[in-house]
mmCIF file of N, CA and C and ligand atoms in Angstrom:
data_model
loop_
_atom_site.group_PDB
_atom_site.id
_atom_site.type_symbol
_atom_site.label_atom_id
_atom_site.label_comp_id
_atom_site.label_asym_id
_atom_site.label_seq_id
_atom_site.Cartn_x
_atom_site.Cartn_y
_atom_site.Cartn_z
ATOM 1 N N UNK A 1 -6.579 6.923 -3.516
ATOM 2 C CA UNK A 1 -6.480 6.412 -4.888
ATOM 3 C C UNK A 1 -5.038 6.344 -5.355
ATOM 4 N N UNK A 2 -4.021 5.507 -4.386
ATOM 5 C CA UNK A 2 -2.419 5.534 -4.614
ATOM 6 C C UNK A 2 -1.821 4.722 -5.035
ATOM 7 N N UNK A 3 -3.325 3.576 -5.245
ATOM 8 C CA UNK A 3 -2.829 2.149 -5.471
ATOM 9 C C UNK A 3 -2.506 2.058 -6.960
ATOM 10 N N UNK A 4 -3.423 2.257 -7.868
ATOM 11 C CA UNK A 4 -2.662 2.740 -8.786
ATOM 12 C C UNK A 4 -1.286 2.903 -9.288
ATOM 13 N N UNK A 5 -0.358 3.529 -8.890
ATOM 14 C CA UNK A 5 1.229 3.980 -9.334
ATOM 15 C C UNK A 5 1.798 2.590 -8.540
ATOM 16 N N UNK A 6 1.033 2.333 -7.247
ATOM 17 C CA UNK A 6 2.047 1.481 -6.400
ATOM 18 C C UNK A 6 1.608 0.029 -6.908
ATOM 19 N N UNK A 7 0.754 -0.376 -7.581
ATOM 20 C CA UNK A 7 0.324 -1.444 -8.279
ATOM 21 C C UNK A 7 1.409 -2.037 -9.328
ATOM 22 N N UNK A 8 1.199 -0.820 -9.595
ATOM 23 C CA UNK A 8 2.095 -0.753 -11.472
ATOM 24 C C UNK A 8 3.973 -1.070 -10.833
ATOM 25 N N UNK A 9 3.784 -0.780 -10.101
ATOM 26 C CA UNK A 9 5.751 -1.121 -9.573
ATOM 27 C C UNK A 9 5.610 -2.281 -9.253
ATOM 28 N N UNK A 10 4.332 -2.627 -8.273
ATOM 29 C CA UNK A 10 4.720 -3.951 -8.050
ATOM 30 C C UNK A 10 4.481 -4.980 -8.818
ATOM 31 N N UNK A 11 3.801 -4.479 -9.847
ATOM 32 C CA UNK A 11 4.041 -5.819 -11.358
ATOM 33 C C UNK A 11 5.032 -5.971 -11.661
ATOM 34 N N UNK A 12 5.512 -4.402 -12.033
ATOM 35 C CA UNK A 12 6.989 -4.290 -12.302
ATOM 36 C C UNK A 12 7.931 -5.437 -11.860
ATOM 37 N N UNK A 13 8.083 -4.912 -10.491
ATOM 38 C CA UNK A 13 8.969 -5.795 -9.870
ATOM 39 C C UNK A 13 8.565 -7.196 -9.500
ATOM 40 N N UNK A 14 7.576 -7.880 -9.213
ATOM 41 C CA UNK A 14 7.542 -9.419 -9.750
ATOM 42 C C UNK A 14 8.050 -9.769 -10.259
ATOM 43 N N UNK A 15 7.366 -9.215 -11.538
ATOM 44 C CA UNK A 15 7.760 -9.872 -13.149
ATOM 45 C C UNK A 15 9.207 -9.549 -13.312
ATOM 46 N N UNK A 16 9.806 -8.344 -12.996
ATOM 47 C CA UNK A 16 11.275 -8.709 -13.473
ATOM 48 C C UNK A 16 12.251 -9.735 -12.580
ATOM 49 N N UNK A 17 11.557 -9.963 -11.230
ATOM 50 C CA UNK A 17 11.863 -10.744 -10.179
ATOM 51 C C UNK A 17 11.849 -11.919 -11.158
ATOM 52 N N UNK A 18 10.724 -12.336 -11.311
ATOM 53 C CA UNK A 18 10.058 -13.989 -11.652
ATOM 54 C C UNK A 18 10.935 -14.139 -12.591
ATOM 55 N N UNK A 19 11.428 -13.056 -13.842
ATOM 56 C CA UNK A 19 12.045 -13.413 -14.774
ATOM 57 C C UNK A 19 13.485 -13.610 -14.916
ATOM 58 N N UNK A 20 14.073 -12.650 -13.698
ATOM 59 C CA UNK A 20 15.346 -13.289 -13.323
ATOM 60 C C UNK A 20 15.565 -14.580 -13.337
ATOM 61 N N UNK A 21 14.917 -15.127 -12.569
ATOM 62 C CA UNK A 21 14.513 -16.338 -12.033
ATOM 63 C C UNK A 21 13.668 -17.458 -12.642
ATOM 64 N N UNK A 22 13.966 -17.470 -14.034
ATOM 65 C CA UNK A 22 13.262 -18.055 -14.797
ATOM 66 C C UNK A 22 12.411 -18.897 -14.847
ATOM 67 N N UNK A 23 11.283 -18.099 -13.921
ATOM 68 C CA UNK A 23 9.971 -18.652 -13.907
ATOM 69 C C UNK A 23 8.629 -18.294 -14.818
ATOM 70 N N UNK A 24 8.004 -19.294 -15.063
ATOM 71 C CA UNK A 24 7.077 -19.009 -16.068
ATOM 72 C C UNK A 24 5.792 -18.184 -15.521
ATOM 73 N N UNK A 25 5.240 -18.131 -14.582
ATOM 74 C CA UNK A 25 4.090 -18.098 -13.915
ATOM 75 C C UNK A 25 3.564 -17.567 -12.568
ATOM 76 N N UNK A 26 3.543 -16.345 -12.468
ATOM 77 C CA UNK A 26 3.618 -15.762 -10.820
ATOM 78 C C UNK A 26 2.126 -16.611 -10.535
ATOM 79 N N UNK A 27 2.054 -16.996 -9.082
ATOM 80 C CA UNK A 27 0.425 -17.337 -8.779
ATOM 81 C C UNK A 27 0.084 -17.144 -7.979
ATOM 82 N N UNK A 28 1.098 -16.160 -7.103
ATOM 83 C CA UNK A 28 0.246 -15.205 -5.610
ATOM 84 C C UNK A 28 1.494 -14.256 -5.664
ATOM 85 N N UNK A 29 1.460 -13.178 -4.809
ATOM 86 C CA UNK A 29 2.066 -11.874 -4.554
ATOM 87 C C UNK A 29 1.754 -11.759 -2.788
ATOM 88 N N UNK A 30 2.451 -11.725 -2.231
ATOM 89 C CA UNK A 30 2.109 -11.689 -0.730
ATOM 90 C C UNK A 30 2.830 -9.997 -0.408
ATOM 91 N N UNK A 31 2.229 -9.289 -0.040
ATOM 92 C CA UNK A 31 2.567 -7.777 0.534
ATOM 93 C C UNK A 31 2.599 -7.526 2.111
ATOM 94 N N UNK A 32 2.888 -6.654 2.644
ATOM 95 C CA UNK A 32 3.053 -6.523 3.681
ATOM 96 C C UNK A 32 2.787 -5.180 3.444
ATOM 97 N N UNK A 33 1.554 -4.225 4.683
ATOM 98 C CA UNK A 33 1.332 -2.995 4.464
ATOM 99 C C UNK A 33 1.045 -2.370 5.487
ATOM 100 N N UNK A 34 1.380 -1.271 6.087
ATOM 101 C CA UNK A 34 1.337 -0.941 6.806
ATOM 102 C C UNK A 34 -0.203 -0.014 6.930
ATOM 103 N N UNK A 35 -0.738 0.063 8.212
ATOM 104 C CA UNK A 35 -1.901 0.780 8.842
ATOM 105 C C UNK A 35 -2.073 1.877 8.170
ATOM 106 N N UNK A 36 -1.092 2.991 8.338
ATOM 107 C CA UNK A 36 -1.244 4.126 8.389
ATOM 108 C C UNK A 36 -0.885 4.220 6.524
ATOM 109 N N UNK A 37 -0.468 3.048 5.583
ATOM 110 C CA UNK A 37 -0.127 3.740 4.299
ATOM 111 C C UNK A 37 -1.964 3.871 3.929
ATOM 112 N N UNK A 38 -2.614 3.269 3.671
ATOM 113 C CA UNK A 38 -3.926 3.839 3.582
ATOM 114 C C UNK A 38 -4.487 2.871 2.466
ATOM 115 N N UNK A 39 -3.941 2.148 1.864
ATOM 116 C CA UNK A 39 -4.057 1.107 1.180
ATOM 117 C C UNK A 39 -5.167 0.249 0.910
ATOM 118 N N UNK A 40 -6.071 -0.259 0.104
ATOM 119 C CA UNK A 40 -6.586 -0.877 0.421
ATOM 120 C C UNK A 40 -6.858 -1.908 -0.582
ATOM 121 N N UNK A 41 -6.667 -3.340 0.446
ATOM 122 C CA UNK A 41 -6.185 -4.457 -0.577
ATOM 123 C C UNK A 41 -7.339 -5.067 -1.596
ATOM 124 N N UNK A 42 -8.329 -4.917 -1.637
ATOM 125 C CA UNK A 42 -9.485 -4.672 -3.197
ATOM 126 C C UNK A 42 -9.093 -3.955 -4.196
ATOM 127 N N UNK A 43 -8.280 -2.770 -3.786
ATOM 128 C CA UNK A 43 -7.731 -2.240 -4.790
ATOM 129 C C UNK A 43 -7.010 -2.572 -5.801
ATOM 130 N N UNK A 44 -5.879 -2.614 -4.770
ATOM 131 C CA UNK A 44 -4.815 -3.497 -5.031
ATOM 132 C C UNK A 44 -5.213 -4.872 -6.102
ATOM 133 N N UNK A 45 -5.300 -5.602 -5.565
ATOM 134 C CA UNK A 45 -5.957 -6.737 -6.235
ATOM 135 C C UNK A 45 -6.939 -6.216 -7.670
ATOM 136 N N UNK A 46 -7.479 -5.438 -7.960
ATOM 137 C CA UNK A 46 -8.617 -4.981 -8.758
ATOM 138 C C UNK A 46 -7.641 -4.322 -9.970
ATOM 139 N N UNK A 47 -6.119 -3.488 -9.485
ATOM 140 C CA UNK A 47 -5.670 -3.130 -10.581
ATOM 141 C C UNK A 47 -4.782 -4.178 -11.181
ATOM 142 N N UNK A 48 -4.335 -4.776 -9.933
ATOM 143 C CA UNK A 48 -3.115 -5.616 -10.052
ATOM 144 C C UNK A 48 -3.741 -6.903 -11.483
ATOM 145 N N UNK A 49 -4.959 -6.934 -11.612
ATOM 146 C CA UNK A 49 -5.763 -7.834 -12.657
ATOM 147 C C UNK A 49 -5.444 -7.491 -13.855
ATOM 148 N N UNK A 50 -6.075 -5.921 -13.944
ATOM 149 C CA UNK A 50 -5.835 -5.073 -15.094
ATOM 150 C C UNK A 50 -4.410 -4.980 -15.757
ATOM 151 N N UNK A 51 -3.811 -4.324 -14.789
ATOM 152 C CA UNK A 51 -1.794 -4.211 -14.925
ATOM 153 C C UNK A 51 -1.239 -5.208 -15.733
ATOM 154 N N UNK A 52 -1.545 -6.325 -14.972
ATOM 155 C CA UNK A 52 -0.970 -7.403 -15.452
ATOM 156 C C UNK A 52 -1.458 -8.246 -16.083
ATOM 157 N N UNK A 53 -2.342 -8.103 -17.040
ATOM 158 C CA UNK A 53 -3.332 -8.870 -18.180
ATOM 159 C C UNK A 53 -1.864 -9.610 -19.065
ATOM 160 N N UNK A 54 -1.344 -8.846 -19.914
ATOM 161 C CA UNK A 54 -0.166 -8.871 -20.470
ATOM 162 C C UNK A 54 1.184 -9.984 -20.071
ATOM 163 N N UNK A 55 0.888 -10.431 -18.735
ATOM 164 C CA UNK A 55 2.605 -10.150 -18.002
ATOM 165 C C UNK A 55 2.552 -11.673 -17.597
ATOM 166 N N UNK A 56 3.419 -12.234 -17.243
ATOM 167 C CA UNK A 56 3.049 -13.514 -16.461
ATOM 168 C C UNK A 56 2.863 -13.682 -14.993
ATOM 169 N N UNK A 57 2.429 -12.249 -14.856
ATOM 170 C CA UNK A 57 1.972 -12.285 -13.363
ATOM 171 C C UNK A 57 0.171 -12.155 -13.509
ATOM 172 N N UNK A 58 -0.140 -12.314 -14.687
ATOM 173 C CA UNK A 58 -1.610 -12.403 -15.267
ATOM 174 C C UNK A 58 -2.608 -13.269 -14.272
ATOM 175 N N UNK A 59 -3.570 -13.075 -13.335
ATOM 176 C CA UNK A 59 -4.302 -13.981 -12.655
ATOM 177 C C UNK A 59 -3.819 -15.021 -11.303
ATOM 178 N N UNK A 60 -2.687 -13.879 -10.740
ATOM 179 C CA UNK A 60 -2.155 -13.942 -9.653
ATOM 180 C C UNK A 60 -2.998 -13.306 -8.402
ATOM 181 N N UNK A 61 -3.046 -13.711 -7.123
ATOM 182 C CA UNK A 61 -3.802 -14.046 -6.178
ATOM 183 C C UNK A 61 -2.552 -12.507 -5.686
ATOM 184 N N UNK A 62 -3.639 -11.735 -4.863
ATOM 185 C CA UNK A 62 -2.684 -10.868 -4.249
ATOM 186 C C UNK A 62 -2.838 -10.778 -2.899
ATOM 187 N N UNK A 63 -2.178 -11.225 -1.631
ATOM 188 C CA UNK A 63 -2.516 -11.182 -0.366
ATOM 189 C C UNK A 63 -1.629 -10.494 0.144
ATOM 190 N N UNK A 64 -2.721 -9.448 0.916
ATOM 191 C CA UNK A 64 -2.166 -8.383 1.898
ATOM 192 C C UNK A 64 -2.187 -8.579 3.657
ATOM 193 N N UNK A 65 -1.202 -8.242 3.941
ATOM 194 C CA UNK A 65 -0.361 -8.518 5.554
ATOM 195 C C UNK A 65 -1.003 -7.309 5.743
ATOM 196 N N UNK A 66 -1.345 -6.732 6.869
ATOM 197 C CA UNK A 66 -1.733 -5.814 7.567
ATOM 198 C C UNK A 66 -0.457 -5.604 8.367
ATOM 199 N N UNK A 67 0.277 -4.374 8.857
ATOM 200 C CA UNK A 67 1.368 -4.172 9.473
ATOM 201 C C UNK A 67 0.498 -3.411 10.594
ATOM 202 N N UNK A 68 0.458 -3.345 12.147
ATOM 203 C CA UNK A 68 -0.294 -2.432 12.958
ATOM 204 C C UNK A 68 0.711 -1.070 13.227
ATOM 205 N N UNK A 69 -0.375 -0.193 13.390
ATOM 206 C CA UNK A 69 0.602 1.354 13.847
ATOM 207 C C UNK A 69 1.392 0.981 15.398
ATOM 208 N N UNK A 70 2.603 0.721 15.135
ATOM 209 C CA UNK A 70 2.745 0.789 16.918
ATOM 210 C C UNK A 70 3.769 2.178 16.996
ATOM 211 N N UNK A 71 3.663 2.362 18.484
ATOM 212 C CA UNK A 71 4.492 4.006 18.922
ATOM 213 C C UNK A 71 5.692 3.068 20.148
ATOM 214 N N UNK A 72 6.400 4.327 20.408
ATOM 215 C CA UNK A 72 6.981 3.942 21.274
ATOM 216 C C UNK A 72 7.620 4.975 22.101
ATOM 217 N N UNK A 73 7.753 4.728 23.320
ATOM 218 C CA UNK A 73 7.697 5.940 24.119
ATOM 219 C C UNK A 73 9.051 5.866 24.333
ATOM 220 N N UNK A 74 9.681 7.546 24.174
ATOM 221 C CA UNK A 74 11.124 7.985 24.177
ATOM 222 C C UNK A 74 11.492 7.697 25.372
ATOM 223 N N UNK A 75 10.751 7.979 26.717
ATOM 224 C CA UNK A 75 11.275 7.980 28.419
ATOM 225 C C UNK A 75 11.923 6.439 28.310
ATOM 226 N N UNK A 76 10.946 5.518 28.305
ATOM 227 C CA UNK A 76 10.960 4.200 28.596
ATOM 228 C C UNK A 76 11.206 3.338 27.532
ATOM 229 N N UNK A 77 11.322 3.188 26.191
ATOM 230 C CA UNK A 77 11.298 2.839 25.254
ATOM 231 C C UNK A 77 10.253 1.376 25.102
ATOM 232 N N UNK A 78 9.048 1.322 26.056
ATOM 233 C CA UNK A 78 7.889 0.866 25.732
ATOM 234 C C UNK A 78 7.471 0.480 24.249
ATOM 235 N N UNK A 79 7.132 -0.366 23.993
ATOM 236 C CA UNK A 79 6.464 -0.278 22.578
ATOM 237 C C UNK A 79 4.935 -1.023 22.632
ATOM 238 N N UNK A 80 4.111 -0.776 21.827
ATOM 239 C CA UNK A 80 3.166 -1.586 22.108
ATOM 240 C C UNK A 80 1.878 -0.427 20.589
ATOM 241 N N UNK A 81 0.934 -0.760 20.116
ATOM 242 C CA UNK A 81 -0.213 -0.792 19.112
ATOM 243 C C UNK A 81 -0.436 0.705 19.713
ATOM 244 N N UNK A 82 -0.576 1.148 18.851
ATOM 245 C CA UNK A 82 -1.266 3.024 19.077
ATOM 246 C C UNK A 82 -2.617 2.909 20.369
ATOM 247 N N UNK A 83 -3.414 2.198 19.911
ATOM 248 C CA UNK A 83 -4.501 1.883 21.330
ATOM 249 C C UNK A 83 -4.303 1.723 22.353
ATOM 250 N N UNK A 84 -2.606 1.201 22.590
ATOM 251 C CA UNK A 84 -2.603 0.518 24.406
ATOM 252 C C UNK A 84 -1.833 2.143 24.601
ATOM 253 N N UNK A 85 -1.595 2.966 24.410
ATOM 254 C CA UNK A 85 -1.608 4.755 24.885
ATOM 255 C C UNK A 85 -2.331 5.124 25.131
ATOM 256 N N UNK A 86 -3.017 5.514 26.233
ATOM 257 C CA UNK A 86 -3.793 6.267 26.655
ATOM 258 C C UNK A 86 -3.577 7.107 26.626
ATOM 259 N N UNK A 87 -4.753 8.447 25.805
ATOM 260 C CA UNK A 87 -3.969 10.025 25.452
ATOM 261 C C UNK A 87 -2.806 10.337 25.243
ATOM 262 N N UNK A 88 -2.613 9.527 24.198
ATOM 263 C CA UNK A 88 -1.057 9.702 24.094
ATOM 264 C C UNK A 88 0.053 9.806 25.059
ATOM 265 N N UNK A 89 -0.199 8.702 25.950
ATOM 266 C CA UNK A 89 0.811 8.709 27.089
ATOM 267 C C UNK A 89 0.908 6.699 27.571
ATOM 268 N N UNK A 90 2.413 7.159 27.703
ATOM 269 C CA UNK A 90 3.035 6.237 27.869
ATOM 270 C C UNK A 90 2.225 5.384 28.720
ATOM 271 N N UNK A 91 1.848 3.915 29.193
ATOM 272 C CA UNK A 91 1.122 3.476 30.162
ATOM 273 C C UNK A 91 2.000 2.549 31.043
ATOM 274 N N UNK A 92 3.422 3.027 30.944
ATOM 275 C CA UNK A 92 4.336 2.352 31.784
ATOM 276 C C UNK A 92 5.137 3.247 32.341
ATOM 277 N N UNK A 93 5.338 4.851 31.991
ATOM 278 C CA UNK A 93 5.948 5.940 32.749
ATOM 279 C C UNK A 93 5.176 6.830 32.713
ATOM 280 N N UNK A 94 4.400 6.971 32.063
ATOM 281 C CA UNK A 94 3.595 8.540 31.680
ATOM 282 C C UNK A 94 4.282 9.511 31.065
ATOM 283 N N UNK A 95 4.905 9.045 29.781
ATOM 284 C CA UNK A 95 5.792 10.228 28.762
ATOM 285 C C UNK A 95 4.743 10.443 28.106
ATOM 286 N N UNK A 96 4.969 11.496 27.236
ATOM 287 C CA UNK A 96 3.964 11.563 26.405
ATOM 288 C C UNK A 96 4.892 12.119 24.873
ATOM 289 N N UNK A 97 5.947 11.389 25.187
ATOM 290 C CA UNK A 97 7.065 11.612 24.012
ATOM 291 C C UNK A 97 7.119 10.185 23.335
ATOM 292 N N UNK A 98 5.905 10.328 22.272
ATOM 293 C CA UNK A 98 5.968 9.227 21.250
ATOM 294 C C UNK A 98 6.492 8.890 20.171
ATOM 295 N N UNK A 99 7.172 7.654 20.015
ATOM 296 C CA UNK A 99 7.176 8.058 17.875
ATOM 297 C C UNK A 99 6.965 6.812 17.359
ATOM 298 N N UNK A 100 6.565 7.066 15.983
ATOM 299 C CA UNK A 100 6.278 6.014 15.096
ATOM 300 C C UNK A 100 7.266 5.130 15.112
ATOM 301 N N UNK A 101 7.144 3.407 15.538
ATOM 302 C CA UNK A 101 8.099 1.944 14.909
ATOM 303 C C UNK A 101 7.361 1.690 13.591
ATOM 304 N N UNK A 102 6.233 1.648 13.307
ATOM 305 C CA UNK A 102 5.605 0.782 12.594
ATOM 306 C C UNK A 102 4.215 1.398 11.934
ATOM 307 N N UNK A 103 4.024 1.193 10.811
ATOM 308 C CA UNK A 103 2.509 1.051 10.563
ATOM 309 C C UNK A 103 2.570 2.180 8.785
ATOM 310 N N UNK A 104 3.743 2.032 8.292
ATOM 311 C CA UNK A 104 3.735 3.210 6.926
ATOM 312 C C UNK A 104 4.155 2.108 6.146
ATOM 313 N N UNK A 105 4.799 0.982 5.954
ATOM 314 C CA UNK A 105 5.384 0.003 5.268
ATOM 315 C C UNK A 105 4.414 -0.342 3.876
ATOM 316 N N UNK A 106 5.224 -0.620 2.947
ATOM 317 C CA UNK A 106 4.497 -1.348 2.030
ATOM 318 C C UNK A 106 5.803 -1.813 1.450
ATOM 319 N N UNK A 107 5.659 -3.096 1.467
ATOM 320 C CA UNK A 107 6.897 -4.345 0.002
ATOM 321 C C UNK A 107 6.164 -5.210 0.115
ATOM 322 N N UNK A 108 7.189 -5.876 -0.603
ATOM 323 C CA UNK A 108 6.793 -7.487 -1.136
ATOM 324 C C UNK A 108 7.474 -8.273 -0.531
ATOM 325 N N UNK A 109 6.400 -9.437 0.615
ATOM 326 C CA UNK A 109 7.210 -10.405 1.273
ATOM 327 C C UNK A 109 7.377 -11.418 0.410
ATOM 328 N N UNK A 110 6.950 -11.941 -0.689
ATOM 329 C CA UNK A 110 7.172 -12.944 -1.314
ATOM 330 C C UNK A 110 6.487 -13.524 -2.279
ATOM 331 N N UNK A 111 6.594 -14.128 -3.111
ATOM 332 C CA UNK A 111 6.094 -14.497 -4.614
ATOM 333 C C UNK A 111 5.617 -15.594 -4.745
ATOM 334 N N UNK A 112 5.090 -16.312 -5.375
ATOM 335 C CA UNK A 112 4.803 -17.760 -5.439
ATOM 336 C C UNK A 112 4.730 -17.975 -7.335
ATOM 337 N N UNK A 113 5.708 -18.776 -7.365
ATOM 338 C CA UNK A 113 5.689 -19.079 -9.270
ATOM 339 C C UNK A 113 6.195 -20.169 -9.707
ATOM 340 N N UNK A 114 5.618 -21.003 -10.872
ATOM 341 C CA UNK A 114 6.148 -21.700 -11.442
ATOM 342 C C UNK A 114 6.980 -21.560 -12.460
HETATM 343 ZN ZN1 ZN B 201 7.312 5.179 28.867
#
């Protein structure tokens, strides 16, 4: 239930975006989110309605990017989706010294406004 606080910024920041930019009318919000932030884009969308009743980001379309968890192995520097590891091991040396590239992200790839 995080979407909430992270909703409310990203009206925020639209709208002061859009208004830099002296546009009248946000009419999509495109996000990019990662796997592992926990997110979920009904939410999103469900407050982002509410939030922004007020704003001229009012009845803007909100589409969410899915970012995948990928790891990557320290021996070999392999990269590849948390699934292609088998038991947590490398499937091109057999390390089992992993770490997170990808999959915690959340911004804003881009706006759409008149
Ligand atoms: Zn490896």
């Amino acid at each position: 239930m995080h979407e909430l606080p992270i909703t409310q910024s990203i009206v925020r920041i639209v709208c002061d975006e859009a208004e830099r930019n002296n546009l009248k009318k946000i009419t999509e919000v495109r996000l990019k989110v990662g796997e592992l932030s926990g997110l979920v884009p009904d939410c999103i969308q469900y407050y982002f309605d509410i939030i922004s009743e007020n704003t001229i980001a009012k009845g803007a379309v909100v589409k969410v990017e899915k970012i995948p968890l990928k790891m990557k192995c320290k021996s070999c520097g392999f990269t590849a989706k948390l699934d292609m590891f088998k038991e947590n091991k490398c499937i091109k040396c057999g390390g089992n010294e992993l770490t997170r590239v990808s999959g915690n992200e959340l911004y804003i790839d881009s706006i759409d406004a008149e």
